[in-house]
Coordinates of C-alpha atoms and ligand atoms in Angstrom, one line a residue:
Chain A
M8 CA 56.4 -101.7 63.3
H9 CA 55.5 -98.8 65.2
L10 CA 56.5 -95.4 63.8
K11 CA 56.5 -92.3 66.2
I12 CA 57.4 -88.5 65.0
E13 CA 57.9 -85.9 67.2
N14 CA 58.2 -82.4 66.8
L15 CA 59.3 -82.6 63.2
V16 CA 60.8 -79.6 61.4
I17 CA 61.8 -79.7 57.7
H18 CA 63.1 -76.5 55.8
Y19 CA 63.7 -75.9 52.3
G20 CA 66.9 -73.6 52.3
R21 CA 64.9 -70.7 54.7
I22 CA 61.3 -72.0 53.8
A23 CA 59.8 -73.8 56.6
A24 CA 57.9 -76.9 54.8
V25 CA 57.0 -78.7 58.0
R26 CA 56.9 -76.8 61.0
G27 CA 56.6 -79.3 64.5
V28 CA 54.6 -82.3 63.2
S29 CA 54.2 -85.2 65.6
L30 CA 52.2 -88.4 64.8
H31 CA 52.1 -92.2 65.3
V32 CA 51.1 -95.3 63.1
D33 CA 51.0 -98.5 64.9
T34 CA 50.9 -102.1 63.6
G35 CA 48.5 -103.1 61.0
E36 CA 46.9 -99.6 61.2
L37 CA 46.3 -97.8 57.6
V38 CA 46.4 -93.6 58.5
C39 CA 46.2 -91.1 56.2
V40 CA 47.6 -87.7 56.1
T41 CA 45.2 -85.4 54.1
G42 CA 45.3 -81.6 53.8
P43 CA 45.4 -79.0 50.8
N44 CA 48.7 -78.5 48.4
G45 CA 51.5 -77.3 49.9
A46 CA 50.6 -78.4 53.5
G47 CA 54.0 -80.3 53.4
K48 CA 52.2 -83.7 53.4
S49 CA 55.1 -85.0 50.7
S50 CA 57.9 -83.7 52.7
L51 CA 56.7 -85.6 55.4
L52 CA 57.1 -88.5 53.8
L53 CA 60.3 -87.9 52.3
A54 CA 61.6 -87.1 55.2
I55 CA 60.6 -90.6 57.0
A56 CA 62.4 -92.4 54.3
G57 CA 65.3 -90.6 54.3
A58 CA 65.1 -88.7 51.1
I59 CA 65.3 -85.2 52.5
P60 CA 67.0 -84.0 56.0
L61 CA 65.1 -82.9 58.5
T62 CA 65.8 -79.7 60.9
S63 CA 65.0 -81.3 64.0
G64 CA 62.6 -83.5 65.8
S65 CA 62.8 -87.3 65.8
I66 CA 61.8 -90.3 63.6
R67 CA 61.1 -93.3 65.6
L68 CA 60.9 -96.7 64.4
D69 CA 60.2 -99.3 67.2
G70 CA 61.7 -97.1 69.4
R71 CA 65.1 -96.5 67.5
E72 CA 66.2 -93.2 66.0
I73 CA 65.8 -93.3 62.3
G74 CA 65.8 -89.4 61.3
G75 CA 69.0 -88.1 59.6
T76 CA 69.7 -91.6 58.1
V77 CA 70.5 -92.3 54.4
P78 CA 67.3 -93.7 52.2
E79 CA 69.4 -96.8 51.8
A80 CA 69.4 -97.5 55.4
I81 CA 66.0 -96.6 56.2
A82 CA 64.8 -99.1 53.1
R83 CA 66.7 -101.8 55.0
R84 CA 64.9 -101.1 58.4
G85 CA 61.9 -102.4 56.6
I86 CA 60.2 -98.8 55.5
S87 CA 59.3 -98.4 51.6
L88 CA 57.9 -95.2 50.1
V89 CA 55.9 -95.1 46.6
P90 CA 56.4 -91.1 45.9
E91 CA 54.3 -88.6 44.3
G92 CA 54.6 -89.2 40.5
R93 CA 55.4 -92.9 41.3
H94 CA 59.0 -92.5 39.5
I95 CA 59.6 -96.1 37.9
F96 CA 62.6 -96.3 36.2
N97 CA 61.3 -95.6 32.5
R98 CA 63.8 -97.2 30.5
L99 CA 64.0 -100.2 32.6
T100 CA 62.0 -103.4 32.2
V101 CA 58.9 -104.1 34.4
E102 CA 60.9 -107.0 35.6
E103 CA 63.8 -104.8 36.0
N104 CA 61.6 -102.3 38.3
L105 CA 60.5 -105.4 40.6
Y106 CA 64.0 -106.7 41.1
L107 CA 65.2 -103.2 42.1
G108 CA 62.8 -103.1 44.6
A109 CA 64.8 -106.3 46.5
S110 CA 67.9 -104.2 46.3
S111 CA 68.3 -104.5 50.4
R112 CA 67.7 -107.9 50.2
D113 CA 70.2 -111.1 49.8
S114 CA 68.4 -114.3 49.2
R115 CA 67.8 -114.5 45.6
A116 CA 65.4 -117.4 45.7
E117 CA 63.5 -115.6 48.3
V118 CA 63.2 -112.9 45.9
R119 CA 62.5 -114.9 42.7
N120 CA 59.1 -116.3 44.8
D121 CA 58.1 -113.1 45.9
L122 CA 58.1 -111.9 42.0
E123 CA 55.9 -115.1 41.2
R124 CA 53.6 -114.2 44.1
I125 CA 53.2 -110.5 42.8
F126 CA 52.8 -112.2 39.1
Q127 CA 50.1 -113.7 40.7
Q128 CA 48.3 -110.9 42.6
L129 CA 48.8 -108.8 39.8
P130 CA 49.0 -110.6 36.5
I131 CA 49.1 -107.6 34.4
L132 CA 52.7 -107.0 35.4
R133 CA 53.3 -110.9 34.3
E134 CA 52.1 -109.9 30.9
R135 CA 54.0 -107.0 30.9
A136 CA 57.5 -108.1 32.6
K137 CA 59.5 -108.0 29.9
S138 CA 58.1 -104.3 28.4
L139 CA 59.8 -101.0 29.3
A140 CA 58.0 -99.6 32.5
G141 CA 57.8 -96.5 30.9
S142 CA 55.3 -97.7 28.2
L143 CA 52.6 -98.9 30.9
S144 CA 49.4 -97.0 31.2
G145 CA 49.3 -94.4 34.8
G146 CA 47.1 -97.2 36.5
E147 CA 49.8 -99.8 35.4
Q148 CA 52.4 -97.7 36.6
Q149 CA 50.9 -97.0 40.1
Q150 CA 50.6 -100.9 40.3
L151 CA 54.2 -101.4 39.5
A152 CA 55.2 -98.7 41.5
I153 CA 53.6 -100.5 44.7
A154 CA 54.4 -103.9 44.0
R155 CA 58.2 -102.7 43.9
A156 CA 57.6 -101.4 46.9
L157 CA 56.5 -104.8 48.1
M158 CA 59.3 -106.6 46.4
S159 CA 61.8 -105.1 49.3
R160 CA 59.5 -107.2 52.4
S161 CA 59.0 -103.8 54.0
Q162 CA 56.2 -104.3 56.6
L163 CA 55.5 -100.3 56.7
L164 CA 54.5 -98.6 53.3
L165 CA 54.5 -94.8 52.9
L166 CA 52.4 -93.9 49.6
D167 CA 52.2 -90.5 48.7
E168 CA 48.9 -89.7 46.3
P169 CA 48.6 -93.5 44.9
S170 CA 45.6 -92.0 43.3
L171 CA 46.8 -88.7 41.5
G172 CA 46.3 -88.8 37.8
L173 CA 44.5 -91.9 37.5
A174 CA 40.9 -92.7 36.1
P175 CA 38.2 -92.7 38.9
K176 CA 37.6 -96.6 37.8
I177 CA 41.6 -97.4 37.9
I178 CA 41.5 -95.4 41.6
G179 CA 39.2 -98.3 42.7
Q180 CA 41.4 -100.9 41.8
I181 CA 44.1 -99.3 43.4
Y182 CA 42.8 -99.1 46.8
E183 CA 41.2 -102.5 46.1
I184 CA 44.9 -103.9 46.1
I185 CA 45.9 -101.8 48.9
S186 CA 42.9 -103.2 51.4
D187 CA 44.3 -106.4 50.0
L188 CA 47.8 -106.0 51.1
R189 CA 46.3 -104.8 54.3
R190 CA 44.6 -107.6 55.1
S191 CA 47.6 -109.7 54.9
G192 CA 49.1 -107.4 58.0
L193 CA 50.7 -104.9 56.3
T194 CA 50.9 -101.3 57.7
F195 CA 50.6 -97.9 55.9
L196 CA 50.7 -94.5 56.1
I197 CA 49.0 -93.0 53.2
V198 CA 48.9 -89.1 52.0
E199 CA 45.6 -88.8 50.0
E200 CA 44.5 -85.4 49.3
S201 CA 40.9 -85.9 48.9
M202 CA 39.2 -86.2 52.0
T203 CA 36.8 -88.2 51.6
R204 CA 38.5 -91.1 50.3
A205 CA 41.2 -90.7 53.4
L206 CA 38.1 -90.9 55.9
D207 CA 36.6 -94.3 53.8
M208 CA 39.7 -96.3 53.7
S209 CA 41.4 -95.4 57.2
D210 CA 41.5 -95.8 60.6
R211 CA 43.1 -92.9 61.7
V212 CA 43.2 -89.2 59.9
Y213 CA 45.7 -86.6 60.3
V214 CA 44.4 -83.1 58.7
M215 CA 47.7 -81.0 57.8
A216 CA 47.7 -77.5 56.4
S217 CA 50.6 -74.7 56.1
G218 CA 53.3 -77.6 57.8
V219 CA 51.1 -78.2 61.2
I220 CA 48.7 -81.1 61.7
R221 CA 45.4 -79.2 62.4
T222 CA 43.1 -81.9 63.8
S223 CA 43.5 -85.5 63.9
G224 CA 41.5 -88.4 65.0
R225 CA 39.5 -91.9 64.4
S226 CA 38.3 -91.9 60.6
S227 CA 34.9 -92.7 62.0
D228 CA 34.7 -89.8 64.4
L229 CA 36.0 -87.3 61.9
A230 CA 33.3 -88.5 59.6
S231 CA 30.9 -87.1 61.2
D232 CA 32.4 -84.0 61.9
E233 CA 30.6 -81.5 59.7
N234 CA 32.9 -78.5 60.1
L235 CA 35.7 -80.7 59.2
N236 CA 36.2 -79.6 55.7
D237 CA 34.9 -75.9 56.1
A238 CA 37.4 -75.6 58.7
Y239 CA 40.6 -76.8 56.7
F240 CA 39.4 -76.4 53.0
G241 CA 36.9 -73.7 53.4
L242 CA 39.5 -70.9 52.4
T243 CA 40.2 -72.7 49.1
A244 CA 36.7 -73.9 48.8
A245 CA 37.9 -75.7 45.6
S246 CA 38.1 -79.1 46.9
P247 CA 35.8 -81.5 44.7
D248 CA 34.8 -82.7 47.8
G249 CA 33.5 -80.0 49.5
S250 CA 30.4 -82.0 50.3
G251 CA 32.4 -84.4 52.7
Chain B
M14 CA 94.1 -100.4 -0.8
H15 CA 94.7 -96.8 0.7
L16 CA 90.8 -97.0 2.0
V17 CA 91.2 -99.9 3.7
Q18 CA 94.4 -98.8 5.7
N19 CA 92.5 -95.7 6.4
L20 CA 89.6 -97.5 7.7
V21 CA 91.8 -99.4 10.3
D22 CA 92.8 -95.9 11.4
A23 CA 89.7 -94.4 11.4
L24 CA 88.0 -97.6 13.3
S25 CA 91.5 -97.8 15.7
L26 CA 91.1 -93.8 16.9
G27 CA 87.1 -94.1 16.8
S28 CA 87.6 -97.1 19.3
L29 CA 90.2 -95.3 21.3
Y30 CA 87.9 -92.2 21.7
A31 CA 84.7 -94.3 22.5
L32 CA 86.8 -95.9 25.5
C33 CA 87.5 -92.5 26.3
A34 CA 84.1 -91.1 26.4
L35 CA 82.9 -94.2 27.9
G36 CA 84.9 -93.3 31.2
I37 CA 83.0 -90.1 31.1
G38 CA 79.7 -90.7 30.2
L39 CA 79.3 -93.7 33.0
I40 CA 80.3 -90.8 35.8
F41 CA 78.1 -88.2 34.4
G42 CA 75.2 -90.3 34.1
I43 CA 75.0 -91.5 37.5
M44 CA 76.5 -88.6 39.3
R45 CA 76.0 -85.8 36.8
M46 CA 79.6 -84.6 37.0
I47 CA 82.0 -84.4 34.8
N48 CA 85.3 -85.8 35.9
F49 CA 87.9 -84.2 34.3
A50 CA 90.6 -86.0 36.3
Y51 CA 89.9 -89.2 33.9
G52 CA 92.6 -87.8 31.9
E53 CA 95.3 -87.9 34.5
Y54 CA 94.1 -91.5 35.4
I55 CA 94.9 -92.2 31.6
T56 CA 98.3 -90.3 32.3
F57 CA 99.0 -92.0 35.8
G58 CA 98.7 -95.4 34.4
A59 CA 101.0 -94.6 31.6
Y60 CA 103.7 -93.4 33.7
A61 CA 103.6 -96.0 35.9
L62 CA 105.1 -98.1 33.4
V63 CA 108.4 -96.7 34.1
I64 CA 110.4 -95.7 37.4
P65 CA 110.1 -92.6 38.7
S66 CA 113.0 -90.3 38.1
G67 CA 113.6 -86.9 36.9
S68 CA 115.9 -88.3 34.0
T69 CA 114.4 -88.2 30.3
V70 CA 115.9 -91.6 29.7
A71 CA 112.8 -93.7 30.9
Q72 CA 113.8 -97.3 32.7
K73 CA 110.8 -99.4 32.1
F74 CA 109.6 -100.7 35.7
I75 CA 105.7 -102.5 35.2
G76 CA 106.4 -102.0 31.3
D77 CA 109.2 -105.0 31.5
F78 CA 106.7 -107.4 33.2
P79 CA 105.3 -110.0 30.9
I80 CA 102.2 -108.7 28.8
P81 CA 99.1 -110.3 31.1
L82 CA 100.9 -109.1 34.2
M83 CA 101.5 -105.8 32.9
V84 CA 98.1 -105.5 32.0
I85 CA 96.9 -106.8 35.3
S86 CA 99.4 -104.4 37.3
I87 CA 98.6 -101.3 35.4
I88 CA 94.7 -101.9 35.9
A89 CA 95.2 -102.2 39.2
V90 CA 97.0 -99.1 40.1
V91 CA 94.5 -96.9 37.9
V92 CA 91.5 -98.6 39.6
L93 CA 92.8 -97.7 42.8
L94 CA 93.6 -94.2 42.0
A95 CA 90.4 -93.7 40.7
I96 CA 88.6 -95.3 43.7
A97 CA 90.7 -92.9 45.9
T98 CA 90.2 -89.8 44.2
E99 CA 86.4 -90.8 44.5
R100 CA 86.7 -91.2 48.1
I101 CA 88.9 -88.1 49.1
A102 CA 87.8 -85.4 46.5
F103 CA 84.3 -86.4 45.4
R104 CA 82.6 -88.4 48.2
P105 CA 82.9 -86.0 51.2
L106 CA 81.5 -83.1 48.8
R107 CA 78.7 -85.6 47.8
K108 CA 77.4 -86.2 51.3
R109 CA 77.3 -82.4 51.9
E110 CA 74.7 -82.3 48.8
A111 CA 77.6 -80.3 46.8
T112 CA 76.2 -79.3 43.4
P113 CA 77.3 -80.6 40.2
A114 CA 79.4 -77.3 39.8
T115 CA 80.9 -77.7 43.0
L116 CA 82.3 -81.3 42.0
L117 CA 83.2 -80.3 38.5
V118 CA 85.4 -77.8 40.4
S119 CA 87.0 -80.7 42.7
S120 CA 87.4 -82.5 39.5
F121 CA 89.3 -79.9 38.0
A122 CA 91.6 -79.3 41.2
V123 CA 92.3 -83.4 41.0
S124 CA 93.7 -83.1 37.6
Y125 CA 95.9 -80.1 38.2
F126 CA 97.1 -81.9 41.5
L127 CA 97.9 -85.1 39.7
Q128 CA 99.7 -83.5 37.0
N129 CA 101.5 -81.5 39.0
F130 CA 102.5 -84.5 41.0
I131 CA 103.6 -86.1 38.0
L132 CA 105.4 -83.2 37.1
F133 CA 107.2 -82.9 40.2
V134 CA 108.2 -86.9 40.4
H135 CA 109.0 -87.8 36.6
S136 CA 109.9 -84.3 35.5
G137 CA 108.0 -82.4 32.6
R138 CA 110.1 -83.2 29.6
P139 CA 108.6 -86.2 27.5
K140 CA 109.9 -89.7 27.5
S141 CA 110.0 -91.7 25.0
V142 CA 109.3 -95.7 26.3
N143 CA 108.7 -98.4 24.1
I144 CA 106.5 -101.3 25.7
L145 CA 105.3 -103.4 22.9
P146 CA 107.6 -103.1 20.3
E147 CA 105.8 -106.2 18.5
F148 CA 102.7 -104.3 18.3
I149 CA 104.0 -101.6 16.3
S150 CA 105.5 -103.6 13.4
P151 CA 102.8 -103.6 10.4
L152 CA 101.1 -106.5 9.7
D153 CA 101.4 -107.3 5.9
I154 CA 97.8 -108.7 4.5
I155 CA 97.8 -108.9 0.6
G156 CA 99.9 -105.8 0.4
L157 CA 98.4 -103.8 3.1
H158 CA 100.6 -102.7 5.9
I159 CA 98.4 -102.6 8.9
A160 CA 100.2 -102.3 12.2
I161 CA 99.0 -104.7 14.8
I162 CA 98.4 -102.1 17.5
D163 CA 95.3 -100.6 15.8
I164 CA 93.7 -104.0 15.4
V165 CA 94.5 -104.7 19.2
T166 CA 92.9 -101.6 19.4
V167 CA 89.5 -102.0 17.5
A168 CA 89.3 -105.7 19.2
T169 CA 89.8 -103.9 22.7
G170 CA 87.2 -101.0 22.2
F171 CA 84.8 -103.8 20.8
V172 CA 85.1 -106.3 23.6
L173 CA 85.3 -103.7 26.2
V174 CA 82.0 -101.9 25.2
T175 CA 80.3 -105.1 25.0
A176 CA 81.3 -106.2 28.3
L177 CA 80.3 -103.4 29.5
W178 CA 76.8 -103.6 27.8
L179 CA 76.6 -106.7 29.1
F180 CA 77.4 -105.7 32.9
L181 CA 75.0 -103.0 33.0
R182 CA 72.2 -105.4 31.2
Y183 CA 72.8 -108.9 33.0
T184 CA 74.2 -108.3 36.5
I185 CA 72.1 -106.8 39.6
V186 CA 74.8 -104.4 40.1
G187 CA 74.7 -103.0 36.4
I188 CA 70.8 -102.5 36.7
Q189 CA 71.5 -100.7 39.7
M190 CA 73.7 -98.4 37.9
L191 CA 71.2 -97.7 35.4
A192 CA 68.4 -96.9 37.7
A193 CA 70.9 -95.0 39.8
A194 CA 71.7 -93.0 36.3
E195 CA 67.9 -92.6 35.7
N196 CA 66.8 -91.6 38.9
F197 CA 69.4 -91.9 42.2
R198 CA 67.1 -90.8 44.5
M199 CA 64.6 -93.4 43.5
A200 CA 67.4 -96.1 43.5
R201 CA 68.4 -95.3 47.1
L202 CA 64.9 -95.5 48.3
L203 CA 64.8 -98.8 47.1
G204 CA 67.8 -99.7 49.0
V205 CA 70.2 -99.5 46.7
R206 CA 73.6 -98.4 48.1
A207 CA 74.9 -95.1 46.3
D208 CA 78.4 -95.2 48.2
R209 CA 79.0 -98.8 46.4
V210 CA 77.5 -97.8 43.0
I211 CA 79.5 -94.8 42.5
A212 CA 83.0 -96.6 44.1
I213 CA 82.3 -99.6 41.0
A214 CA 81.3 -96.9 38.4
F215 CA 85.0 -95.2 39.8
A216 CA 86.8 -98.6 39.4
I217 CA 85.2 -99.3 35.7
T218 CA 86.6 -95.8 34.7
G219 CA 89.7 -96.6 36.2
L220 CA 89.8 -99.6 33.8
L221 CA 89.0 -98.1 31.0
A222 CA 91.5 -95.5 31.8
A223 CA 94.4 -97.9 32.2
V224 CA 93.1 -99.7 29.1
I225 CA 93.5 -96.2 27.3
S226 CA 96.9 -96.0 28.7
L227 CA 98.3 -99.1 27.7
L228 CA 96.8 -98.8 23.7
V229 CA 98.2 -94.9 23.6
V230 CA 101.6 -95.8 25.1
A231 CA 102.0 -99.1 22.8
K232 CA 101.0 -97.1 20.0
D233 CA 103.2 -93.6 20.4
G234 CA 106.0 -94.4 22.6
V235 CA 105.7 -91.3 24.6
L236 CA 105.3 -90.0 28.2
D237 CA 103.9 -86.7 28.5
F238 CA 102.4 -85.2 31.8
R239 CA 99.8 -83.8 29.7
M240 CA 99.0 -86.2 27.6
G241 CA 95.4 -87.3 29.2
V242 CA 94.2 -83.9 28.5
P243 CA 93.6 -84.0 24.8
L244 CA 91.6 -87.1 25.5
V245 CA 89.4 -86.2 28.3
I246 CA 88.5 -82.9 26.0
V247 CA 87.5 -85.1 22.8
A248 CA 85.7 -87.5 25.3
F249 CA 83.7 -84.8 26.9
V250 CA 82.7 -83.7 23.5
A251 CA 81.8 -87.0 22.3
T252 CA 79.4 -87.3 25.0
V253 CA 77.9 -84.2 24.5
I254 CA 77.7 -84.6 20.5
G255 CA 76.0 -88.2 21.7
G256 CA 73.6 -87.0 24.1
M257 CA 74.9 -85.8 27.6
G258 CA 73.7 -89.1 29.8
S259 CA 73.3 -91.8 27.0
L260 CA 76.0 -94.3 27.3
P261 CA 75.3 -95.4 23.6
G262 CA 75.3 -92.0 22.4
A263 CA 78.9 -91.5 24.0
V264 CA 80.0 -94.4 22.4
L265 CA 78.5 -93.1 18.9
G266 CA 80.4 -90.1 19.5
G267 CA 83.7 -91.3 20.1
Y268 CA 83.5 -93.5 17.2
L269 CA 82.1 -90.7 15.2
I270 CA 84.9 -87.9 16.4
G271 CA 88.0 -90.4 16.0
M272 CA 86.9 -91.5 12.2
F273 CA 86.1 -88.1 11.3
S274 CA 89.0 -86.9 12.3
V275 CA 90.9 -89.5 10.4
A276 CA 89.0 -88.5 7.1
L277 CA 89.7 -85.2 7.6
Q278 CA 93.4 -85.8 8.0
A279 CA 93.4 -88.2 4.6
L280 CA 91.0 -86.0 2.6
L281 CA 92.2 -82.2 3.5
P282 CA 94.9 -80.8 1.0
A283 CA 98.2 -80.9 2.4
D284 CA 98.4 -77.1 3.4
L285 CA 95.0 -77.2 5.3
R286 CA 95.9 -80.4 7.6
A287 CA 97.8 -78.4 10.5
A288 CA 94.3 -76.9 10.7
R289 CA 92.5 -80.3 11.0
D290 CA 91.1 -79.9 14.1
A291 CA 89.8 -76.6 13.9
F292 CA 87.7 -77.9 11.0
L293 CA 87.0 -81.4 13.5
F294 CA 85.6 -78.7 16.2
A295 CA 83.7 -76.5 13.3
A296 CA 81.9 -79.8 12.7
V297 CA 81.2 -80.2 15.9
I298 CA 79.4 -76.8 16.4
L299 CA 77.6 -77.5 13.5
V300 CA 76.4 -80.8 14.9
L301 CA 75.2 -79.2 18.2
L302 CA 73.2 -76.2 16.3
F303 CA 71.3 -78.9 14.5
R304 CA 70.8 -81.1 17.7
P305 CA 71.7 -79.2 20.8
H306 CA 70.7 -82.1 22.9
G307 CA 73.1 -84.2 21.2
L308 CA 72.4 -87.3 18.5
I309 CA 70.6 -89.9 21.0
R310 CA 68.9 -87.4 23.1
S311 CA 68.6 -88.8 27.2
R312 CA 65.4 -87.9 29.4
N313 CA 67.1 -88.2 32.3
T314 CA 69.3 -85.0 33.0
I315 CA 65.6 -83.5 33.6
E316 CA 64.0 -86.0 35.7
R317 CA 64.2 -86.3 39.4
I318 CA 62.3 -86.7 42.3
Ligands
LIG12 N1 62.2 -79.1 46.9 C1 61.6 -78.0 47.1 N2 62.4 -76.9 47.2 C2 61.5 -76.0 47.6 N3 60.6 -76.0 48.3 C3 59.7 -77.2 48.5 C4 60.5 -77.9 47.7 N4 59.4 -79.2 47.8 C5 58.4 -78.6 48.6 N5 58.5 -77.1 48.7 C6 57.7 -76.4 49.5 O1 57.3 -76.9 50.8 C7 55.9 -76.8 51.0 C8 55.3 -78.4 51.3 O2 55.7 -78.9 50.0 P1 54.9 -80.6 50.1 O3 55.5 -81.1 48.4 O4 55.2 -81.4 51.2 O5 53.4 -80.5 50.3 P2 52.1 -81.4 49.7 O6 51.3 -81.1 50.9 O7 52.6 -82.4 49.1 O8 51.4 -81.0 48.5 P3 50.7 -81.3 47.1 O9 49.3 -81.8 47.6 O10 51.0 -80.3 46.2 O11 51.7 -82.4 46.8 C9 55.1 -76.3 49.6 O12 55.1 -74.7 49.9 C10 56.3 -76.4 48.9 O13 56.5 -75.2 47.5
LIG13 MG1 52.4 -83.8 47.8

């Protein structure tokens, strides 16, 4: 699973949301994209997953172009997006949501096995299997959204702000789940608005603002760069992680 | 006595309208498009019963087949028509991210095209045709005269509504359809094939339209190139009353409009009966004033990524 993006440009009407972004993610890596509101982070993930069209540039998965393909085809190529705001199906049960995650797969027996495995990893989902997904708490919904993405057996997971709107304790739980999955060999590209958390959990970080990558590097190197926050959040100065 | 007969009438018309509303509601739920061509699916199914000709005397064609074969053939014809209209008139627009308004205009175009096609082939004069004479004769049960067709209509309505519910709730494609109706983009991100789900939804509306055309022709015995228009309007109103985007709402709306219409017919003084539909639609406006989002409110008309 090698993802390589070159000179990606995305427009909404005449407004450019992403203006020439290049980045790559190698097998087994956990890469974070961080940056202030409106930087274009969500647009980037949506375009990789095929949910919005790209104006120009290329998105290659293991050397093959996937840019401009329909989302259901990209899901079949082994990429799963957990979008910002989770978007679980409120009026379907937890179990139905999970089965939907396996829409790109054929073997029912394998899907049932995977469901059992997910229920073991995330017992709360087993408890609530027959409840309407809309009745879950925010943290449970985030677990469901990630579990649903896992049901596809995708090797590359794109997570858009998995901690959004969750209590600090729950955020810890979600990131523990992510690091467990990582140990099992999955590759991650995660949008995380908090610079601290991004640096903490990732191998590498891209800092994005106004549709371009402002800086990037190994998290261990960037963590000691004292000017990082000033340089990219200084203008807004409102970041809760201003201390880095 | 009279009451029971009226009740059967009311249930029969309600069932018919509920089936009409399901066809409109199903497509709207998934595509946010009102498919006005649905009325012409019904008309087309009805005309497929007779041999194409400009003469007013109808010669039966599929209408002469044995009942099971006739039903299957009409369903096949209308399902194919529904799938073809989706392929030709809606899919290419969808691929270009057309707005629901554009799709609506396209559905009007298909609707008028089919109407005029039938007008051209069969002439505009109504034709009478008798497909199931044994169904019109009343059944005498303890002094009540109840037409078999009304019982068949009520039973068919019940069976099809139940079958559709089971399909949506308990099959993989059905659940994919519900998911697509709630959030189409998310469903696709999970690998649900948009084209497939929409084609199946159109096939289902084709099946519903075919059954409706058989029920209507069996009861009224008349073919008219505009016969689908009032049905699709009632279906549209029923889905709005029920709550746009809610299938149970559409079914409920269909039954309510059918039953209310029969009740007005029975209860209005004779000299006001001609204005029945004015009363009916006044009631519709009243319902919408009190519940602008319909009886069963659906949240997913707004929620998208
Ligand atoms: N559907 C849309 N239509 C028009 N403009 C949009 C749309 N979605 C995003 N934008 C604009 O594109 C730019 C990038 O938005 P995007 O959501 O990708 O940023 P983000 O980095 O994810 O921000 P946030 O931290 O708020 O999630 C913003 O200026 C935004 O207003
Ligand atoms: Mg975002």
